Backbone as XML, in Angstrom:
<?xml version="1.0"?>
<chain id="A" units="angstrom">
  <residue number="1" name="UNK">
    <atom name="N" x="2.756" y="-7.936" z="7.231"/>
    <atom name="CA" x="2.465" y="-6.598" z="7.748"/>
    <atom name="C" x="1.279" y="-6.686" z="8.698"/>
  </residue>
  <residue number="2" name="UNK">
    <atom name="N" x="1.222" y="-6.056" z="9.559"/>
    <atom name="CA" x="0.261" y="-5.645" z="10.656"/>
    <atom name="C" x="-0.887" y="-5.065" z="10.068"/>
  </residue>
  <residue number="3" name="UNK">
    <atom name="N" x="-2.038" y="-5.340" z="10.327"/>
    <atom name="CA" x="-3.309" y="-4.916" z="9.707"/>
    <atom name="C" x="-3.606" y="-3.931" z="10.487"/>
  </residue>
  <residue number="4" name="UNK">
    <atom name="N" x="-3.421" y="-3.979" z="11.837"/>
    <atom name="CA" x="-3.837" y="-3.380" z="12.708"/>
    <atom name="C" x="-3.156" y="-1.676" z="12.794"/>
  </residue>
  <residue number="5" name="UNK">
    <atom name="N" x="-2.010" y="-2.215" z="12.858"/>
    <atom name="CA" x="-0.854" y="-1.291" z="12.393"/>
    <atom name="C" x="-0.900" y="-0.525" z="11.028"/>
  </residue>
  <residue number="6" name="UNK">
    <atom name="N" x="-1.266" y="-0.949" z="10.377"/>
    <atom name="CA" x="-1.559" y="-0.271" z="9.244"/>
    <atom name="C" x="-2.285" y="0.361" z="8.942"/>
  </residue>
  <residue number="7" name="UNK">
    <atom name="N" x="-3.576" y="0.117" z="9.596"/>
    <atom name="CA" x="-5.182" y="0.982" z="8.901"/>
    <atom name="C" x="-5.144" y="1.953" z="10.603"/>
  </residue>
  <residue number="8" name="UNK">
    <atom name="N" x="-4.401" y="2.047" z="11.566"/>
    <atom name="CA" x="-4.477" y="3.002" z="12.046"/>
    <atom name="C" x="-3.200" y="4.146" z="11.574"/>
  </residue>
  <residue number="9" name="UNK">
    <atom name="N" x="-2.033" y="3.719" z="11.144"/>
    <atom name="CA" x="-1.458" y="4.618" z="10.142"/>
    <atom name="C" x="-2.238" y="5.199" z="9.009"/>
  </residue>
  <residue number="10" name="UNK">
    <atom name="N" x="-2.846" y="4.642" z="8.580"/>
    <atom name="CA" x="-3.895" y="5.199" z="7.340"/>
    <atom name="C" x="-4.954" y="6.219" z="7.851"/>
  </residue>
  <residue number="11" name="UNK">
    <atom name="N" x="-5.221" y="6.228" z="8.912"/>
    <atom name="CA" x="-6.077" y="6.952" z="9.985"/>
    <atom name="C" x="-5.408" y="7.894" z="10.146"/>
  </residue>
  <residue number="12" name="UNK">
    <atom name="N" x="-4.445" y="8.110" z="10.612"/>
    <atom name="CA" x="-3.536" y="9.090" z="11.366"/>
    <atom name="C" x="-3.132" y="9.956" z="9.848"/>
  </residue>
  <residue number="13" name="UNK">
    <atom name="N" x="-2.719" y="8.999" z="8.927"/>
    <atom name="CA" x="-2.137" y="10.285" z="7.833"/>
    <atom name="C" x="-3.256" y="10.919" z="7.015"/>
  </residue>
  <residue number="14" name="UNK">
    <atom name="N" x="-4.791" y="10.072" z="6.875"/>
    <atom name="CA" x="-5.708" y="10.877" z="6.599"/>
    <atom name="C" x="-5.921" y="12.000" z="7.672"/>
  </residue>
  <residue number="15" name="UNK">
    <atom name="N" x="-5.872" y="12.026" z="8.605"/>
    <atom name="CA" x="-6.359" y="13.105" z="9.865"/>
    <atom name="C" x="-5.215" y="14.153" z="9.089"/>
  </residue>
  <residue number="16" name="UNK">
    <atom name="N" x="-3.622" y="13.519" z="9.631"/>
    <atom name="CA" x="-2.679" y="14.935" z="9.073"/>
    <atom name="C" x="-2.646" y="15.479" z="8.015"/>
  </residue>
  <residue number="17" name="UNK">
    <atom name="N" x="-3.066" y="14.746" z="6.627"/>
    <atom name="CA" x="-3.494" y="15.329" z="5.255"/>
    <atom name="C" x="-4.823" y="16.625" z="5.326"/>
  </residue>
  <residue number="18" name="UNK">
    <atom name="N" x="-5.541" y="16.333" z="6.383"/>
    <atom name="CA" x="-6.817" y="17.077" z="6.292"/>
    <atom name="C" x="-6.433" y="18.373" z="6.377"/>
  </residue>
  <residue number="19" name="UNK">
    <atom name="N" x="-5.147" y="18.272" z="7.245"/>
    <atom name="CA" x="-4.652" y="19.857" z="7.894"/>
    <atom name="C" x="-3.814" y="20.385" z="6.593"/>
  </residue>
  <residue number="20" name="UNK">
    <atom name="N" x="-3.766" y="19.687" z="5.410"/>
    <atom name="CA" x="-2.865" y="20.650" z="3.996"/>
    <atom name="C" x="-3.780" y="20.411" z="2.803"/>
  </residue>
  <residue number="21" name="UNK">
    <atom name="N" x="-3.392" y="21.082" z="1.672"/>
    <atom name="CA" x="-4.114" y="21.071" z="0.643"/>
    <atom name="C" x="-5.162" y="20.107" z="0.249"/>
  </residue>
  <residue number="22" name="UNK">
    <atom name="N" x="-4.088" y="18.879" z="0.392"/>
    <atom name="CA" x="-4.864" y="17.470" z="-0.051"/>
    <atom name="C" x="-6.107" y="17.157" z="0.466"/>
  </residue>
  <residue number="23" name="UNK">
    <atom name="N" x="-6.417" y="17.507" z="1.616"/>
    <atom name="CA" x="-7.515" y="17.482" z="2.157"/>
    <atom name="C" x="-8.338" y="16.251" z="1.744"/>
  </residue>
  <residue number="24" name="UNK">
    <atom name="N" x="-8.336" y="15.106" z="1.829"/>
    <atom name="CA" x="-8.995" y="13.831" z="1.051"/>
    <atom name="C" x="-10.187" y="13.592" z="1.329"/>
  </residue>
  <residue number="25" name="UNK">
    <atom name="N" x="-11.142" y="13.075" z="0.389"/>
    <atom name="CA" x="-12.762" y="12.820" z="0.617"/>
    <atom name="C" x="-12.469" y="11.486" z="0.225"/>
  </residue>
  <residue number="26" name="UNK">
    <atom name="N" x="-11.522" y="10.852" z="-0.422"/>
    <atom name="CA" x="-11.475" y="9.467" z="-0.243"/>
    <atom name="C" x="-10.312" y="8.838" z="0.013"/>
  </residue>
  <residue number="27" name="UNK">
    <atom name="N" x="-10.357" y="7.707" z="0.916"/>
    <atom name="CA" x="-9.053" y="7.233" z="1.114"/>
    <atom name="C" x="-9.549" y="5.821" z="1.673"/>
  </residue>
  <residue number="28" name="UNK">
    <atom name="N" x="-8.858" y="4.651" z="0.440"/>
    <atom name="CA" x="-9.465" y="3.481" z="0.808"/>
    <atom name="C" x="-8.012" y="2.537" z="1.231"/>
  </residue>
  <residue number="29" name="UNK">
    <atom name="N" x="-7.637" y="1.797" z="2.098"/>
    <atom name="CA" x="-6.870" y="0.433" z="2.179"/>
    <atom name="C" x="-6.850" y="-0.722" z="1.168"/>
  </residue>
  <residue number="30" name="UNK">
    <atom name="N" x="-6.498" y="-0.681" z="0.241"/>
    <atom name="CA" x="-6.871" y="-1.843" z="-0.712"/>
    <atom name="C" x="-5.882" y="-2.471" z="-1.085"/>
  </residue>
  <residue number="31" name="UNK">
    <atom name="N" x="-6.394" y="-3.834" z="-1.219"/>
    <atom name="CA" x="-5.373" y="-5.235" z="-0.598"/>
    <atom name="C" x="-5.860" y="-5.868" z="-2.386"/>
  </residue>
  <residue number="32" name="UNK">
    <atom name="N" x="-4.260" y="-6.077" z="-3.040"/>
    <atom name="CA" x="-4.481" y="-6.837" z="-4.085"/>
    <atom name="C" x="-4.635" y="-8.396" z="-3.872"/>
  </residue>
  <residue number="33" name="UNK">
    <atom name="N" x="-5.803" y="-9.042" z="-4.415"/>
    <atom name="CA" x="-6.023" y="-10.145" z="-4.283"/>
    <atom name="C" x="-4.788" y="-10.935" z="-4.724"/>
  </residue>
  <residue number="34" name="UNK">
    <atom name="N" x="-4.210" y="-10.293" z="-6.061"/>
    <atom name="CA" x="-2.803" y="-11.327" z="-7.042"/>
    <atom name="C" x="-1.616" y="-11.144" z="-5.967"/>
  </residue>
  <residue number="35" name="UNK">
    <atom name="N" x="-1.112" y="-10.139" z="-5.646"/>
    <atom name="CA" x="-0.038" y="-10.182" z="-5.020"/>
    <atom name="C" x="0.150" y="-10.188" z="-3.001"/>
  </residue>
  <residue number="36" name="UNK">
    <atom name="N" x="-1.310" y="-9.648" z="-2.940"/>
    <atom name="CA" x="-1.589" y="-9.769" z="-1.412"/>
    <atom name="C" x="-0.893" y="-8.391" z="-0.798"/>
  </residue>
  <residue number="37" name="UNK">
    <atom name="N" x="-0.718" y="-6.994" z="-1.616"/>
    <atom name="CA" x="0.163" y="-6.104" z="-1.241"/>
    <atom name="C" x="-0.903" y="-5.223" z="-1.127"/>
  </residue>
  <residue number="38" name="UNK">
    <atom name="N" x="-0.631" y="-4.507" z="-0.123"/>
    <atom name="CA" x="-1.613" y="-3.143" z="0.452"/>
    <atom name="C" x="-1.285" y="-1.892" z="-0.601"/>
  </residue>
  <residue number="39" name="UNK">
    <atom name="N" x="-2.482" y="-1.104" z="-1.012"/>
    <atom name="CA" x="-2.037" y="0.448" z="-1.256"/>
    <atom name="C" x="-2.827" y="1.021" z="-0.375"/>
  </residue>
  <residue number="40" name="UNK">
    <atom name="N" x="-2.410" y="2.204" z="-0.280"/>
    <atom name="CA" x="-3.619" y="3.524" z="0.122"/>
    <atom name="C" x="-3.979" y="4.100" z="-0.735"/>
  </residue>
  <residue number="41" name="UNK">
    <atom name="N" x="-5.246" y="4.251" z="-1.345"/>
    <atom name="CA" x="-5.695" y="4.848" z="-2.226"/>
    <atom name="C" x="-5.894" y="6.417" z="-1.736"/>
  </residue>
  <residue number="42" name="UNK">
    <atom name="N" x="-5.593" y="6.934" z="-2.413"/>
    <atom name="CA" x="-6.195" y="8.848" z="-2.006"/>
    <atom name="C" x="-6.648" y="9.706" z="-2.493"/>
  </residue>
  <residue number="43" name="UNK">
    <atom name="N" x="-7.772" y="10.318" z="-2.573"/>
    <atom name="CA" x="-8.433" y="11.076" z="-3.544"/>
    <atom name="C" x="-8.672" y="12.045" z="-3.147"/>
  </residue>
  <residue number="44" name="UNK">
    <atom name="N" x="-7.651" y="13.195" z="-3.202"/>
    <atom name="CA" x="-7.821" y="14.838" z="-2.855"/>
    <atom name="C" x="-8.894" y="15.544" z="-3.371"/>
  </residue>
  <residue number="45" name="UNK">
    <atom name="N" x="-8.820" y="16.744" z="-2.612"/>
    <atom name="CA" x="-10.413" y="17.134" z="-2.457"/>
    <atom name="C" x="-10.416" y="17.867" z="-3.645"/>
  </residue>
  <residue number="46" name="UNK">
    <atom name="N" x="-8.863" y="18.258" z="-4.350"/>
    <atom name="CA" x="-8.979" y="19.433" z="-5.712"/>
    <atom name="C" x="-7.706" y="18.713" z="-6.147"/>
  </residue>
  <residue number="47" name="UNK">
    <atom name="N" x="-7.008" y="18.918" z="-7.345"/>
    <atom name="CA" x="-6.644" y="18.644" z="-8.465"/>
    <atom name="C" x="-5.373" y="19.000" z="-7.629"/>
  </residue>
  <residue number="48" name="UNK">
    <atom name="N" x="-4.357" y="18.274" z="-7.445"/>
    <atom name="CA" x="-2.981" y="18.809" z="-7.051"/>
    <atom name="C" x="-2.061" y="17.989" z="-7.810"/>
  </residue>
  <residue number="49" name="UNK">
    <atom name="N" x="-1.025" y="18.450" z="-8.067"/>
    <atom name="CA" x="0.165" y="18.223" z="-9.000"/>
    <atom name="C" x="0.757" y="16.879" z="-7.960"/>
  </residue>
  <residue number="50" name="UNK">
    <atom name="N" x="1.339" y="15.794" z="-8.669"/>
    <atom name="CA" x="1.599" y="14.372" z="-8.082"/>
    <atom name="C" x="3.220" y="14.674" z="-6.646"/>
  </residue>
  <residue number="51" name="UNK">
    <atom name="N" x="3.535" y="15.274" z="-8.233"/>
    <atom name="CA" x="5.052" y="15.773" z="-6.771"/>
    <atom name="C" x="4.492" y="16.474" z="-6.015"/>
  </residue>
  <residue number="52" name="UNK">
    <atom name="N" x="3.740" y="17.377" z="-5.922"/>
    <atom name="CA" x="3.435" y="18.063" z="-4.636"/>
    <atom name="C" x="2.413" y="17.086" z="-3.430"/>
  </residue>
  <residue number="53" name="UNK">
    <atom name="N" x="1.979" y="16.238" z="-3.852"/>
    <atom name="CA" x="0.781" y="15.599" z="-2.992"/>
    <atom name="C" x="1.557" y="14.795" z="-2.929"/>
  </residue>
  <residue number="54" name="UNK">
    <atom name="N" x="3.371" y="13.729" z="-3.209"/>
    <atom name="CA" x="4.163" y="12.551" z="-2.711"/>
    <atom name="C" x="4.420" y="13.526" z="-1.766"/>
  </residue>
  <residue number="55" name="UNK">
    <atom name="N" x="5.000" y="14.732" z="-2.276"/>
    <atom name="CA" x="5.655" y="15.757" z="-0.814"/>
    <atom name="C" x="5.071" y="15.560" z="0.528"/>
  </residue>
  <residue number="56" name="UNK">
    <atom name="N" x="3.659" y="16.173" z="0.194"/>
    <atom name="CA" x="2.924" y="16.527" z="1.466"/>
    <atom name="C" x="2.807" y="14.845" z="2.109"/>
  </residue>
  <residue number="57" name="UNK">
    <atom name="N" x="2.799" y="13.916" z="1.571"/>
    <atom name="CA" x="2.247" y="12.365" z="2.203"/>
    <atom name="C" x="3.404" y="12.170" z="2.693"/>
  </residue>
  <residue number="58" name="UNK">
    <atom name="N" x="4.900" y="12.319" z="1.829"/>
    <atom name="CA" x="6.204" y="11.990" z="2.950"/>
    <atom name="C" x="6.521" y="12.984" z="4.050"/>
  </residue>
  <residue number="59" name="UNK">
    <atom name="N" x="5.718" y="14.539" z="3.975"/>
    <atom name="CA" x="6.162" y="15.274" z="5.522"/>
    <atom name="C" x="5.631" y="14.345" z="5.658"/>
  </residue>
  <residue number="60" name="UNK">
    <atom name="N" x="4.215" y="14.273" z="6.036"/>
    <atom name="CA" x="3.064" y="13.750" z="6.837"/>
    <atom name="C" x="3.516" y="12.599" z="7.881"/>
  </residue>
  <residue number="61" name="UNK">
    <atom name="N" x="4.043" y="11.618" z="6.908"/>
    <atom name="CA" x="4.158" y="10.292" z="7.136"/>
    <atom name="C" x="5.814" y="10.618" z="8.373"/>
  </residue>
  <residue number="62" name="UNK">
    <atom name="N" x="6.454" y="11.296" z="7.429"/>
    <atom name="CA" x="7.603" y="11.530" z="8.948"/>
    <atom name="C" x="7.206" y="12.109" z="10.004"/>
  </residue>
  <residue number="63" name="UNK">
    <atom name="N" x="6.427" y="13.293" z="9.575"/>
    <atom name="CA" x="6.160" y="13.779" z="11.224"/>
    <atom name="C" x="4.845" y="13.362" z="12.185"/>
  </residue>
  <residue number="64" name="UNK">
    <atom name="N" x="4.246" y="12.299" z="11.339"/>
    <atom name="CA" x="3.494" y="11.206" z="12.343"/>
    <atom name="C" x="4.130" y="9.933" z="13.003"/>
  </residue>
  <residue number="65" name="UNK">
    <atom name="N" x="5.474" y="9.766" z="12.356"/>
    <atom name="CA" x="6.523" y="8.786" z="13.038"/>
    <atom name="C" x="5.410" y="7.403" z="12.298"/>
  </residue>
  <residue number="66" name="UNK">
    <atom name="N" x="5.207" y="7.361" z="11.181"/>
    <atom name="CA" x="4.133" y="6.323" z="10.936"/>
    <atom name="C" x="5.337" y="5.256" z="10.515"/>
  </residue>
  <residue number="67" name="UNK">
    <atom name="N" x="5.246" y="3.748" z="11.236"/>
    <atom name="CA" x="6.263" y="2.394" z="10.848"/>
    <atom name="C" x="5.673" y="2.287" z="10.063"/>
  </residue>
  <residue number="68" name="UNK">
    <atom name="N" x="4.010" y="1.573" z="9.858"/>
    <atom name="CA" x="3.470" y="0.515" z="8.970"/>
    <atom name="C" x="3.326" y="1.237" z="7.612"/>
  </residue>
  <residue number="69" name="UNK">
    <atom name="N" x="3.137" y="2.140" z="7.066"/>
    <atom name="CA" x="2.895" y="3.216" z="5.955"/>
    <atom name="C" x="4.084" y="4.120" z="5.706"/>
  </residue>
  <residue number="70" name="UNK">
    <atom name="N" x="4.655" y="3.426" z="4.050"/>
    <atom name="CA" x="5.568" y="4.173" z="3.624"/>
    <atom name="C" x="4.863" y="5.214" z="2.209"/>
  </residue>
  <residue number="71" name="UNK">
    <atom name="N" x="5.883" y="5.781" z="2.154"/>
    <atom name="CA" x="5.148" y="6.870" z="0.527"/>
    <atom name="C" x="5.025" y="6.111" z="-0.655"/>
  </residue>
  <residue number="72" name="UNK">
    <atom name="N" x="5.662" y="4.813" z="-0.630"/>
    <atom name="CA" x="5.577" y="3.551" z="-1.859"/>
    <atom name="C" x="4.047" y="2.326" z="-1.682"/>
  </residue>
  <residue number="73" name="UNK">
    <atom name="N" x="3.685" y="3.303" z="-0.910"/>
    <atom name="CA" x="2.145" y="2.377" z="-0.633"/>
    <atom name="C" x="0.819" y="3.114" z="-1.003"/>
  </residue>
  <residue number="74" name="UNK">
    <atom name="N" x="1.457" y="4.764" z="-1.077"/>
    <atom name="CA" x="-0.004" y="5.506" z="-1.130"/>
    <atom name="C" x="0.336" y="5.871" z="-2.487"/>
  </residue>
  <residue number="75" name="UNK">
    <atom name="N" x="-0.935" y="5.992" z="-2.953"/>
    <atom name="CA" x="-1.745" y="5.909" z="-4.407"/>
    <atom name="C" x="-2.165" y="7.158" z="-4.440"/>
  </residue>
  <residue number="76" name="UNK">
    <atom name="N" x="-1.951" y="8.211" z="-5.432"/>
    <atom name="CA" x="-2.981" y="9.369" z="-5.876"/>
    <atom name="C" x="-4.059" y="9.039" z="-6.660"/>
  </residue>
  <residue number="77" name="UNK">
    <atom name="N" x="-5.296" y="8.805" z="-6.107"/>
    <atom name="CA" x="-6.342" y="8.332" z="-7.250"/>
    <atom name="C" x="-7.183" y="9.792" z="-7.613"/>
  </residue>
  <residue number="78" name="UNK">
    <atom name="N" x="-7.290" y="10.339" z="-8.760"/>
    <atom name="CA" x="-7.753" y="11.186" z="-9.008"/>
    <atom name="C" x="-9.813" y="11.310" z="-9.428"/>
  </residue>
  <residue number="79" name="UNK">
    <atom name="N" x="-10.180" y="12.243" z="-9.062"/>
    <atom name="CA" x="-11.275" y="12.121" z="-9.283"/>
    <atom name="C" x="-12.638" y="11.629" z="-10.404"/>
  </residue>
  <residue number="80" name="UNK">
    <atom name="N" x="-11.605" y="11.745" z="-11.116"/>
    <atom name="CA" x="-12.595" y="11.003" z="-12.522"/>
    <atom name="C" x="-12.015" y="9.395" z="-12.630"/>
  </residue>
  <residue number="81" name="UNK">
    <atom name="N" x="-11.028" y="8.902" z="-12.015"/>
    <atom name="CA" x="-10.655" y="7.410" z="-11.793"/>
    <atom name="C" x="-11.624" y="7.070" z="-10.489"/>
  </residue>
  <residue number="82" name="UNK">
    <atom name="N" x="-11.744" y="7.734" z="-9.815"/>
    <atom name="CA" x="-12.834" y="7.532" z="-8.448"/>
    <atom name="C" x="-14.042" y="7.371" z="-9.280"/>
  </residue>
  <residue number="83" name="UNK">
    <atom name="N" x="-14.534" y="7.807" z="-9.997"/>
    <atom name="CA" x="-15.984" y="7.845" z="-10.609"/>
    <atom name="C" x="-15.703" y="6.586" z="-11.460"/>
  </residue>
  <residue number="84" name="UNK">
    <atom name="N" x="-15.342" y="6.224" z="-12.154"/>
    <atom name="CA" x="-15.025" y="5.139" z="-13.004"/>
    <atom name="C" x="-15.050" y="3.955" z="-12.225"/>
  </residue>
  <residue number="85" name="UNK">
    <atom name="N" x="-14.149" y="3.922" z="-10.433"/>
    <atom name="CA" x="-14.177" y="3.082" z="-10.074"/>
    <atom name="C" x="-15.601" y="2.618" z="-9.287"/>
  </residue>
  <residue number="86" name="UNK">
    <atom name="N" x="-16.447" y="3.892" z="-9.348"/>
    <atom name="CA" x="-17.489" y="3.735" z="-8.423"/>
    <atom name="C" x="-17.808" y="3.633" z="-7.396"/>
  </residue>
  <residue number="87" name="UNK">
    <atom name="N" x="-17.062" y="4.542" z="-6.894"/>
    <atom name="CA" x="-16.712" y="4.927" z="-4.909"/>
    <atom name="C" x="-18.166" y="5.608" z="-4.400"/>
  </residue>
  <residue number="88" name="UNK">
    <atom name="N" x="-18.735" y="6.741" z="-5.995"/>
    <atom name="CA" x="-19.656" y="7.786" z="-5.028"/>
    <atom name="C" x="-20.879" y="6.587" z="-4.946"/>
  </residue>
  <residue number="89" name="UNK">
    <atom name="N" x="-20.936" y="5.589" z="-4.993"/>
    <atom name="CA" x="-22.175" y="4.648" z="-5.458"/>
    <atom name="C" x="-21.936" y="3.735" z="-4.252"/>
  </residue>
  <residue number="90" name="UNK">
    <atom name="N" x="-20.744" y="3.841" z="-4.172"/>
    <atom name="CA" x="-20.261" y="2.388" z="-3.004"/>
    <atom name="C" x="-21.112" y="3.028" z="-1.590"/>
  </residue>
  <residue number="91" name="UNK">
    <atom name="N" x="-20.245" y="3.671" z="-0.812"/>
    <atom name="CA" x="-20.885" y="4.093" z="0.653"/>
    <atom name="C" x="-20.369" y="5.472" z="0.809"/>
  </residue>
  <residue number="92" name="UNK">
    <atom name="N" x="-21.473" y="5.886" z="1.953"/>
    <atom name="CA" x="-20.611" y="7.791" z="2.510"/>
    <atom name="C" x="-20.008" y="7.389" z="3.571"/>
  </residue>
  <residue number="93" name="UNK">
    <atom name="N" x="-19.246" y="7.433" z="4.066"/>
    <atom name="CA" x="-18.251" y="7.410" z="5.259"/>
    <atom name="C" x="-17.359" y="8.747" z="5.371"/>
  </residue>
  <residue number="94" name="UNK">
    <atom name="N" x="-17.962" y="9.890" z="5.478"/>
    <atom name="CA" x="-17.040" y="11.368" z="5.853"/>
    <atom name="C" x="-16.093" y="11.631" z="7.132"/>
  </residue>
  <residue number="95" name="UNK">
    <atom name="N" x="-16.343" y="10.852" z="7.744"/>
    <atom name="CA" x="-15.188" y="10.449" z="9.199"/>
    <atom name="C" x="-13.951" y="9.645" z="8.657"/>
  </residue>
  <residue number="96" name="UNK">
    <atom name="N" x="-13.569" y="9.414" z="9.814"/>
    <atom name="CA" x="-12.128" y="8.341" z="10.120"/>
    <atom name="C" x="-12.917" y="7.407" z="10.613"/>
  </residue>
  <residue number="97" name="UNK">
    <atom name="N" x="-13.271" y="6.370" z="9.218"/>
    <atom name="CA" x="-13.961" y="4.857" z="9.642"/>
    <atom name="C" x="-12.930" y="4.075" z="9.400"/>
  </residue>
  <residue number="98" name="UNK">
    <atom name="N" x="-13.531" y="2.724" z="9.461"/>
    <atom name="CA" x="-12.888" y="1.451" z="9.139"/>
    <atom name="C" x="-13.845" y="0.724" z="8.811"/>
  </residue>
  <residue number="99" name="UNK">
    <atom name="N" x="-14.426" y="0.649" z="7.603"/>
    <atom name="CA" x="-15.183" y="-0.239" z="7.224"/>
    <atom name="C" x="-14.633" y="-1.019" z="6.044"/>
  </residue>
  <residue number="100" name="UNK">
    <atom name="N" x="-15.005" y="-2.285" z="6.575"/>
    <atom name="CA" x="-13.837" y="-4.151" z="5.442"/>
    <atom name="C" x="-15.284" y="-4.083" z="4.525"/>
  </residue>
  <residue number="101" name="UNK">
    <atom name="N" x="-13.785" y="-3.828" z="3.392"/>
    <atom name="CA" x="-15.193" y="-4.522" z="1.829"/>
    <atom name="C" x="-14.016" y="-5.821" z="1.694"/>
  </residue>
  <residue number="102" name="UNK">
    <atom name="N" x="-15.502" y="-6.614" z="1.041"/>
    <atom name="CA" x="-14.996" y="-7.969" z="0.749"/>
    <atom name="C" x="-15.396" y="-8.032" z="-0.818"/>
  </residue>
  <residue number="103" name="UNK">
    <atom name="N" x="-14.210" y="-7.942" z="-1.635"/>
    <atom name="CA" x="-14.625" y="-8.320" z="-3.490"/>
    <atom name="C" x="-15.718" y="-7.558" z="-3.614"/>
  </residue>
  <residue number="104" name="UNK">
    <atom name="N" x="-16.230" y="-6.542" z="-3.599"/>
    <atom name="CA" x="-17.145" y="-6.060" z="-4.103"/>
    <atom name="C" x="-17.512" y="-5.473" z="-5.813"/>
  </residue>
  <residue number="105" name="UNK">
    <atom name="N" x="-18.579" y="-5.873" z="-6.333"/>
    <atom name="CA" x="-19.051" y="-4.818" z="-7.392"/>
    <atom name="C" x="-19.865" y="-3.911" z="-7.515"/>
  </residue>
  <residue number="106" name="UNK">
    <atom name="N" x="-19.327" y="-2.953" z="-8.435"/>
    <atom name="CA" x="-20.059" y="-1.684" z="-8.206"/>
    <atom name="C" x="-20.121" y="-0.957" z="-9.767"/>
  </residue>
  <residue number="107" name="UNK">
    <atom name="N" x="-21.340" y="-1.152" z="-10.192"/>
    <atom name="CA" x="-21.710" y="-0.377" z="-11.589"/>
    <atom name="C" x="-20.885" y="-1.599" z="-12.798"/>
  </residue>
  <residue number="108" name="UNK">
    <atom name="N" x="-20.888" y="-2.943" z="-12.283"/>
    <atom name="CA" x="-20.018" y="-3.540" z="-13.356"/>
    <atom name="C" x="-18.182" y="-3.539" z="-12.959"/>
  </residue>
  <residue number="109" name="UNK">
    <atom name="N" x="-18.317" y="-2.728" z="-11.991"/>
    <atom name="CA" x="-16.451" y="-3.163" z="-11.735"/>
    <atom name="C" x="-16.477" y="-3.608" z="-10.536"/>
  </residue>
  <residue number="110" name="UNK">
    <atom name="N" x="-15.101" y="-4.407" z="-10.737"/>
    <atom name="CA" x="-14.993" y="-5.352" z="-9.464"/>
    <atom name="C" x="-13.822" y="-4.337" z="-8.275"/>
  </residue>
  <residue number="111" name="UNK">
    <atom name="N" x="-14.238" y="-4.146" z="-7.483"/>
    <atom name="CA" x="-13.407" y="-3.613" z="-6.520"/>
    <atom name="C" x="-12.358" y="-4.637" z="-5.471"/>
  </residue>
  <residue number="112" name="UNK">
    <atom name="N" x="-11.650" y="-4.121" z="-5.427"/>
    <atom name="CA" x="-10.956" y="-5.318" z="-4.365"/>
    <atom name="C" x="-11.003" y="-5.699" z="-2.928"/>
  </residue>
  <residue number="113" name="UNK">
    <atom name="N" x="-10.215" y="-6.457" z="-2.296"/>
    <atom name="CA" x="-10.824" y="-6.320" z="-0.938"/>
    <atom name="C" x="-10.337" y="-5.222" z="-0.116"/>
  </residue>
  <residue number="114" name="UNK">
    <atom name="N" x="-10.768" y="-4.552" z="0.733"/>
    <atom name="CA" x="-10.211" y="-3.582" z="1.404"/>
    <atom name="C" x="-10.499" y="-2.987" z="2.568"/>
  </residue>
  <residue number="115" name="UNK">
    <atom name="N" x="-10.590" y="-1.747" z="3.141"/>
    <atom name="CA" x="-10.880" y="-1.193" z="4.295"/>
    <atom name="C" x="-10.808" y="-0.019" z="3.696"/>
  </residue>
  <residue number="116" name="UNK">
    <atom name="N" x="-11.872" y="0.444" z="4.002"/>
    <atom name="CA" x="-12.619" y="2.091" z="3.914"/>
    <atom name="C" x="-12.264" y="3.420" z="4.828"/>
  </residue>
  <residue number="117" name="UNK">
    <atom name="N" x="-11.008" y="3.846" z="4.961"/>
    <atom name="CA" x="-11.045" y="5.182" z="5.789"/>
    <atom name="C" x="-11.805" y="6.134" z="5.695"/>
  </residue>
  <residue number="118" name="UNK">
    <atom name="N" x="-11.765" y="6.797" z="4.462"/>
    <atom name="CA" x="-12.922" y="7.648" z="4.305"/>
    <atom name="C" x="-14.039" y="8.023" z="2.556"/>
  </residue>
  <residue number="119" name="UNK">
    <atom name="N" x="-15.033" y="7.970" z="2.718"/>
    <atom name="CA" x="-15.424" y="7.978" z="1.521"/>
    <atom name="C" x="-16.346" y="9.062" z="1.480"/>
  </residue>
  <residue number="120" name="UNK">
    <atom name="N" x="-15.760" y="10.124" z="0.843"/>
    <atom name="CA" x="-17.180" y="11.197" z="0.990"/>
    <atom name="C" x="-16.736" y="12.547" z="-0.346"/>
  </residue>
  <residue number="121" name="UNK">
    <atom name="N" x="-17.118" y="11.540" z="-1.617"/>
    <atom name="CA" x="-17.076" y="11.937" z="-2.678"/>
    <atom name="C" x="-18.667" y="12.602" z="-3.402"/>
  </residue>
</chain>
């Protein structure tokens, strides 16, 4: 898969998420070290029901025409799994960044490697 291609799809469907409920304060690229497979992590701004937030990510994802990002890649991470994982500790990034973590730990957990779209928990 295209890296390049990918974390600007991740860009583009955080931007079109902003415009519906989901509204995300976090959304990370994270690359499993065991299998080498991408998710999108996503952490809506309020509590939304799972079928309704796959809904809104597959409009999204069709009507951004996105190749590299399918709905079997993005992750609902909910807000008390964000705290556990230790995102509000990691960095603020409230834009459409791209910032590469490499293996990082944070509060005792190991995070994986990844790319940072947005973090502003």
């Amino acid at each position: 898969m295209d890296q390049e291609a990918l974390v600007a799809d991740a860009q583009t469907l955080t931007r079109s998420l902003d415009e519906t409920m989901v509204k995300p304060k976090g959304v990370m690229l994270a690359r499993s070290s065991e299998t080498g497979e991408s998710k999108l992590w996503v952490v809506p701004s309020s509590n939304i029901d799972k079928r309704e937030f796959y809904g809104l990510v597959a409009q999204a994802i069709s009507a951004e025409d996105l190749n590299a990002l399918d709905v079997g890649m993005v992750e609902l991470v909910d807000m008390a799994r964000a705290d556990r994982m230790g995102f509000k500790q990691l960095i603020r990034a409230p834009g459409i960044s791209r910032i590469h973590l490499k293996s990082n730990w944070v509060n005792g957990i190991s995070l994986p490697e990844g790319i940072l779209i947005r973090m502003n928990l």
